PDB file of C-alpha atoms in Angstrom:
ATOM      1  CA  ARG A 640     120.075 -34.306-113.141  1.00  0.00           C
ATOM      2  CA  LEU A 641     119.960 -36.749-110.212  1.00  0.00           C
ATOM      3  CA  TYR A 642     122.487 -37.214-107.515  1.00  0.00           C
ATOM      4  CA  LEU A 643     123.018 -39.810-104.823  1.00  0.00           C
ATOM      5  CA  TYR A 644     124.799 -39.120-101.425  1.00  0.00           C
ATOM      6  CA  TRP A 645     125.582 -41.841 -98.804  1.00  0.00           C
ATOM      7  CA  GLY A 646     127.942 -43.195 -96.411  1.00  0.00           C
ATOM      8  CA  GLY A 647     129.447 -42.358 -93.246  1.00  0.00           C
ATOM      9  CA  ASP A 648     129.804 -44.315 -90.198  1.00  0.00           C
ATOM     10  CA  ARG A 649     131.795 -44.504 -87.033  1.00  0.00           C
ATOM     11  CA  GLY A 650     134.646 -42.726 -89.029  1.00  0.00           C
ATOM     12  CA  ARG A 651     135.411 -45.612 -91.219  1.00  0.00           C
ATOM     13  CA  ASN A 652     133.673 -44.317 -94.251  1.00  0.00           C
ATOM     14  CA  PRO A 653     133.652 -40.911 -95.912  1.00  0.00           C
ATOM     15  CA  ILE A 654     130.321 -39.591 -97.354  1.00  0.00           C
ATOM     16  CA  PHE A 655     130.352 -40.540-101.139  1.00  0.00           C
ATOM     17  CA  GLY A 656     128.441 -39.142-104.108  1.00  0.00           C
ATOM     18  CA  CYS A 657     127.708 -39.991-107.762  1.00  0.00           C
ATOM     19  CA  GLU A 658     125.377 -38.860-110.484  1.00  0.00           C
ATOM     20  CA  LEU A 659     122.471 -41.289-111.392  1.00  0.00           C
ATOM     21  CA  ASP A 660     120.607 -41.745-114.659  1.00  0.00           C
ATOM     22  CA  PRO A 661     117.131 -40.062-113.792  1.00  0.00           C
ATOM     23  CA  LYS A 662     115.295 -42.822-115.855  1.00  0.00           C
ATOM     24  CA  THR A 663     117.136 -46.024-114.676  1.00  0.00           C
ATOM     25  CA  PHE A 664     118.749 -44.788-111.447  1.00  0.00           C
ATOM     26  CA  ALA A 665     121.976 -46.482-112.472  1.00  0.00           C
ATOM     27  CA  ALA A 666     125.182 -44.881-111.626  1.00  0.00           C
ATOM     28  CA  LYS A 667     126.515 -42.361-114.473  1.00  0.00           C
ATOM     29  CA  THR A 668     129.526 -41.632-112.573  1.00  0.00           C
ATOM     30  CA  LYS A 669     131.854 -43.507-110.221  1.00  0.00           C
ATOM     31  CA  ALA A 670     131.466 -43.106-106.436  1.00  0.00           C
ATOM     32  CA  LEU A 671     133.428 -40.154-105.310  1.00  0.00           C
ATOM     33  CA  SER A 672     134.793 -39.706-101.673  1.00  0.00           C
ATOM     34  CA  LEU A 673     133.461 -36.117-100.857  1.00  0.00           C
ATOM     35  CA  PHE A 674     135.087 -35.709 -97.591  1.00  0.00           C
ATOM     36  CA  ASP A 675     135.895 -37.582 -94.272  1.00  0.00           C
ATOM     37  CA  VAL A 676     135.792 -37.157 -90.747  1.00  0.00           C
ATOM     38  CA  ASP A 677     138.747 -34.998 -89.273  1.00  0.00           C
ATOM     39  CA  MET A 678     138.100 -34.876 -85.286  1.00  0.00           C
ATOM     40  CA  SER A 679     141.459 -33.359 -84.729  1.00  0.00           C
ATOM     41  CA  ARG A 680     140.469 -30.089 -86.629  1.00  0.00           C
ATOM     42  CA  TYR A 681     136.845 -30.095 -86.152  1.00  0.00           C
ATOM     43  CA  GLY A 682     135.798 -30.506 -82.439  1.00  0.00           C
ATOM     44  CA  TRP A 683     132.126 -30.877 -83.269  1.00  0.00           C
ATOM     45  CA  GLU A 684     132.911 -34.199 -84.951  1.00  0.00           C
ATOM     46  CA  VAL A 685     134.073 -35.590 -81.638  1.00  0.00           C
ATOM     47  CA  ARG A 686     131.639 -37.847 -79.722  1.00  0.00           C
ATOM     48  CA  GLY A 687     129.987 -37.138 -76.414  1.00  0.00           C
ATOM     49  CA  ASP A 688     127.363 -34.454 -74.768  1.00  0.00           C
ATOM     50  CA  ASP A 689     130.442 -32.144 -74.580  1.00  0.00           C
ATOM     51  CA  ASN A 690     132.525 -33.590 -77.506  1.00  0.00           C
ATOM     52  CA  GLU A 691     134.917 -35.365 -74.972  1.00  0.00           C
ATOM     53  CA  GLN A 692     135.015 -38.935 -76.168  1.00  0.00           C
ATOM     54  CA  THR A 693     138.052 -38.983 -78.232  1.00  0.00           C
ATOM     55  CA  ASP A 694     138.332 -42.604 -78.481  1.00  0.00           C
ATOM     56  CA  GLY A 695     139.273 -42.691 -82.046  1.00  0.00           C
ATOM     57  CA  TYR A 696     135.975 -42.834 -83.965  1.00  0.00           C
ATOM     58  CA  SER A 697     132.830 -40.438 -84.868  1.00  0.00           C
ATOM     59  CA  TYR A 698     129.606 -41.023 -86.532  1.00  0.00           C
ATOM     60  CA  VAL A 699     128.823 -38.865 -89.562  1.00  0.00           C
ATOM     61  CA  GLU A 700     125.511 -39.412 -91.416  1.00  0.00           C
ATOM     62  CA  GLY A 701     122.547 -38.149 -92.915  1.00  0.00           C
ATOM     63  CA  ALA A 702     123.990 -36.502 -96.230  1.00  0.00           C
ATOM     64  CA  HIS A 703     121.770 -33.838 -97.899  1.00  0.00           C
ATOM     65  CA  MET A 704     122.355 -31.422-100.608  1.00  0.00           C
ATOM     66  CA  PHE A 705     120.801 -28.072-100.685  1.00  0.00           C
ATOM     67  CA  MET A 706     121.532 -25.630-103.679  1.00  0.00           C
ATOM     68  CA  ARG A 707     121.040 -21.886-103.624  1.00  0.00           C
ATOM     69  CA  ASP A 708     122.493 -19.110-105.687  1.00  0.00           C
ATOM     70  CA  GLY A 709     124.825 -21.450-107.554  1.00  0.00           C
ATOM     71  CA  ARG A 710     126.315 -22.993-104.353  1.00  0.00           C
ATOM     72  CA  TYR A 711     125.946 -26.361-103.374  1.00  0.00           C
ATOM     73  CA  TYR A 712     125.690 -27.088 -99.607  1.00  0.00           C
ATOM     74  CA  LEU A 713     126.363 -30.758 -98.601  1.00  0.00           C
ATOM     75  CA  GLN A 714     125.198 -31.332 -95.182  1.00  0.00           C
ATOM     76  CA  TYR A 715     125.922 -34.063 -92.802  1.00  0.00           C
ATOM     77  CA  ALA A 716     125.170 -34.827 -89.183  1.00  0.00           C
ATOM     78  CA  ALA A 717     128.029 -35.753 -86.481  1.00  0.00           C
ATOM     79  CA  SER A 718     128.836 -36.960 -83.773  1.00  0.00           C
ATOM     80  CA  GLY A 719     126.071 -39.309 -82.814  1.00  0.00           C
ATOM     81  CA  THR A 720     122.381 -38.832 -82.522  1.00  0.00           C
ATOM     82  CA  GLN A 721     122.505 -39.960 -78.757  1.00  0.00           C
ATOM     83  CA  PHE A 722     124.523 -36.928 -77.722  1.00  0.00           C
ATOM     84  CA  ALA A 723     123.258 -33.466 -77.004  1.00  0.00           C
ATOM     85  CA  SER A 724     126.140 -32.157 -79.136  1.00  0.00           C
ATOM     86  CA  TYR A 725     124.508 -33.927 -82.217  1.00  0.00           C
ATOM     87  CA  SER A 726     124.855 -31.203 -84.978  1.00  0.00           C
ATOM     88  CA  ASP A 727     124.741 -30.351 -88.645  1.00  0.00           C
ATOM     89  CA  THR A 728     127.714 -29.313 -90.750  1.00  0.00           C
ATOM     90  CA  ALA A 729     127.704 -27.735 -94.209  1.00  0.00           C
ATOM     91  CA  LEU A 730     130.454 -27.934 -96.903  1.00  0.00           C
ATOM     92  CA  VAL A 731     130.183 -25.764 -99.960  1.00  0.00           C
ATOM     93  CA  GLY A 732     130.961 -26.302-103.387  1.00  0.00           C
ATOM     94  CA  ALA A 733     130.312 -24.771-106.990  1.00  0.00           C
ATOM     95  CA  ALA A 734     129.222 -28.356-108.334  1.00  0.00           C
ATOM     96  CA  PRO A 735     126.962 -31.280-106.830  1.00  0.00           C
ATOM     97  CA  LEU A 736     129.985 -33.458-106.625  1.00  0.00           C
ATOM     98  CA  GLY A 737     132.464 -30.742-105.327  1.00  0.00           C
ATOM     99  CA  PRO A 738     135.181 -30.089-104.577  1.00  0.00           C
ATOM    100  CA  PHE A 739     133.996 -29.027-101.199  1.00  0.00           C
ATOM    101  CA  ARG A 740     135.129 -26.904 -98.509  1.00  0.00           C
ATOM    102  CA  ARG A 741     133.751 -26.678 -95.023  1.00  0.00           C
ATOM    103  CA  GLN A 742     132.078 -23.377 -94.112  1.00  0.00           C
ATOM    104  CA  ARG A 743     133.536 -20.902 -91.264  1.00  0.00           C
ATOM    105  CA  THR A 744     130.207 -21.098 -89.633  1.00  0.00           C
ATOM    106  CA  ASN A 745     130.289 -24.894 -88.762  1.00  0.00           C
ATOM    107  CA  PRO A 746     128.493 -26.456 -87.443  1.00  0.00           C
ATOM    108  CA  PHE A 747     125.689 -24.428 -88.783  1.00  0.00           C
ATOM    109  CA  SER A 748     122.937 -26.035 -86.784  1.00  0.00           C
ATOM    110  CA  TYR A 749     123.692 -26.633 -83.100  1.00  0.00           C
ATOM    111  CA  LYS A 750     121.791 -26.539 -79.970  1.00  0.00           C
ATOM    112  CA  SER A 751     123.195 -28.648 -76.998  1.00  0.00           C
ATOM    113  CA  THR A 752     120.658 -27.496 -74.386  1.00  0.00           C
ATOM    114  CA  GLY A 753     116.881 -26.393 -74.019  1.00  0.00           C
ATOM    115  CA  TYR A 754     113.793 -27.873 -75.138  1.00  0.00           C
ATOM    116  CA  ILE A 755     115.298 -29.400 -78.327  1.00  0.00           C
ATOM    117  CA  PRO A 756     118.894 -30.239 -77.406  1.00  0.00           C
ATOM    118  CA  SER A 757     120.836 -32.190 -80.347  1.00  0.00           C
ATOM    119  CA  ALA A 758     120.000 -30.148 -83.375  1.00  0.00           C
ATOM    120  CA  GLY A 759     121.378 -32.840 -86.084  1.00  0.00           C
ATOM    121  CA  HIS A 760     120.255 -34.986 -88.794  1.00  0.00           C
ATOM    122  CA  GLY A 761     118.238 -32.250 -90.314  1.00  0.00           C
ATOM    123  CA  LYS A 762     117.612 -31.196 -94.002  1.00  0.00           C
ATOM    124  CA  THR A 763     117.413 -27.535 -95.383  1.00  0.00           C
ATOM    125  CA  PHE A 764     114.653 -26.295 -97.837  1.00  0.00           C
ATOM    126  CA  GLU A 765     113.441 -23.097 -99.459  1.00  0.00           C
ATOM    127  CA  ASP A 766     109.583 -22.246 -99.082  1.00  0.00           C
ATOM    128  CA  ARG A 767     107.612 -20.548-101.603  1.00  0.00           C
ATOM    129  CA  TYR A 768     108.694 -17.138-100.792  1.00  0.00           C
ATOM    130  CA  GLY A 769     112.389 -17.892-100.870  1.00  0.00           C
ATOM    131  CA  ASN A 770     112.997 -18.230 -97.279  1.00  0.00           C
ATOM    132  CA  ALA A 771     115.306 -21.053 -96.268  1.00  0.00           C
ATOM    133  CA  TRP A 772     114.580 -23.283 -93.346  1.00  0.00           C
ATOM    134  CA  HIS A 773     116.367 -26.241 -91.610  1.00  0.00           C
ATOM    135  CA  VAL A 774     114.129 -28.928 -90.116  1.00  0.00           C
ATOM    136  CA  THR A 775     115.985 -31.197 -87.694  1.00  0.00           C
ATOM    137  CA  THR A 776     115.619 -33.410 -84.835  1.00  0.00           C
ATOM    138  CA  GLY A 777     116.250 -32.946 -81.143  1.00  0.00           C
ATOM    139  CA  LEU A 778     117.056 -35.508 -78.528  1.00  0.00           C
ATOM    140  CA  VAL A 779     114.794 -36.047 -75.701  1.00  0.00           C
ATOM    141  CA  GLU A 780     115.323 -39.091 -73.261  1.00  0.00           C
ATOM    142  CA  GLY A 781     117.212 -41.511 -75.051  1.00  0.00           C
ATOM    143  CA  PHE A 782     116.587 -41.838 -78.747  1.00  0.00           C
ATOM    144  CA  ASN A 783     112.962 -40.137 -78.702  1.00  0.00           C
ATOM    145  CA  ARG A 784     113.215 -37.275 -81.094  1.00  0.00           C
ATOM    146  CA  ARG A 785     111.401 -34.001 -81.416  1.00  0.00           C
ATOM    147  CA  LEU A 786     111.246 -31.965 -84.866  1.00  0.00           C
ATOM    148  CA  VAL A 787     112.087 -28.461 -85.020  1.00  0.00           C
ATOM    149  CA  MET A 788     112.427 -25.869 -87.783  1.00  0.00           C
ATOM    150  CA  PHE A 789     114.869 -23.194 -87.627  1.00  0.00           C
ATOM    151  CA  PRO A 790     115.492 -20.186 -89.850  1.00  0.00           C
ATOM    152  CA  VAL A 791     118.490 -20.466 -92.339  1.00  0.00           C
ATOM    153  CA  LEU A 792     120.320 -17.267 -93.018  1.00  0.00           C
ATOM    154  CA  PHE A 793     123.316 -16.541 -95.473  1.00  0.00           C
ATOM    155  CA  ASP A 794     126.060 -13.887 -94.757  1.00  0.00           C
ATOM    156  CA  ALA A 795     127.552 -11.607 -97.629  1.00  0.00           C
ATOM    157  CA  ASP A 796     130.033 -14.647 -98.618  1.00  0.00           C
ATOM    158  CA  GLY A 797     127.264 -17.226 -98.685  1.00  0.00           C
ATOM    159  CA  GLU A 798     128.008 -19.020 -95.598  1.00  0.00           C
ATOM    160  CA  MET A 799     124.952 -20.530 -94.233  1.00  0.00           C
ATOM    161  CA  TRP A 800     123.865 -20.707 -90.576  1.00  0.00           C
ATOM    162  CA  CYS A 801     120.950 -21.333 -88.475  1.00  0.00           C
ATOM    163  CA  ASP A 802     119.246 -19.258 -85.607  1.00  0.00           C
ATOM    164  CA  THR A 803     118.724 -21.905 -83.070  1.00  0.00           C
ATOM    165  CA  ALA A 804     118.392 -19.433 -80.192  1.00  0.00           C
ATOM    166  CA  PHE A 805     114.887 -20.185 -79.558  1.00  0.00           C
TER     167      PHE A 805
END
């Protein structure tokens, strides 16, 4: 089965998803609104290097799906690629189109300082040995990006998190 995820911008549009026909790429389902920004509850969605710019909007982008052990992890980046606080969040559901809930361990990929600050706009994958990795970008001098790969771990409840210490 094939799914498409898109949307999110300056807090005006949620992330959407739908199932596609794998042969024609035509939509098989209506577009579903999967979640929206909630800066009042989730401080990492607030723009700024220190998540301080509460002027009414935030960027959410880069929707990506990762499946493991029957759980679907819908990932997105917030709050703006130009900020050191840029990070990746995961929502978890039992099906590719949800419903989803935000993890307790969000943002699961976050690094506001160091060689690779701004660990957002990433994707999670599994290697041939079953290890999960999160490849993400880091902000350096404006919009120049560095790629970094962090190990992804799962707790007993299936919550995903990244070890971004180094």
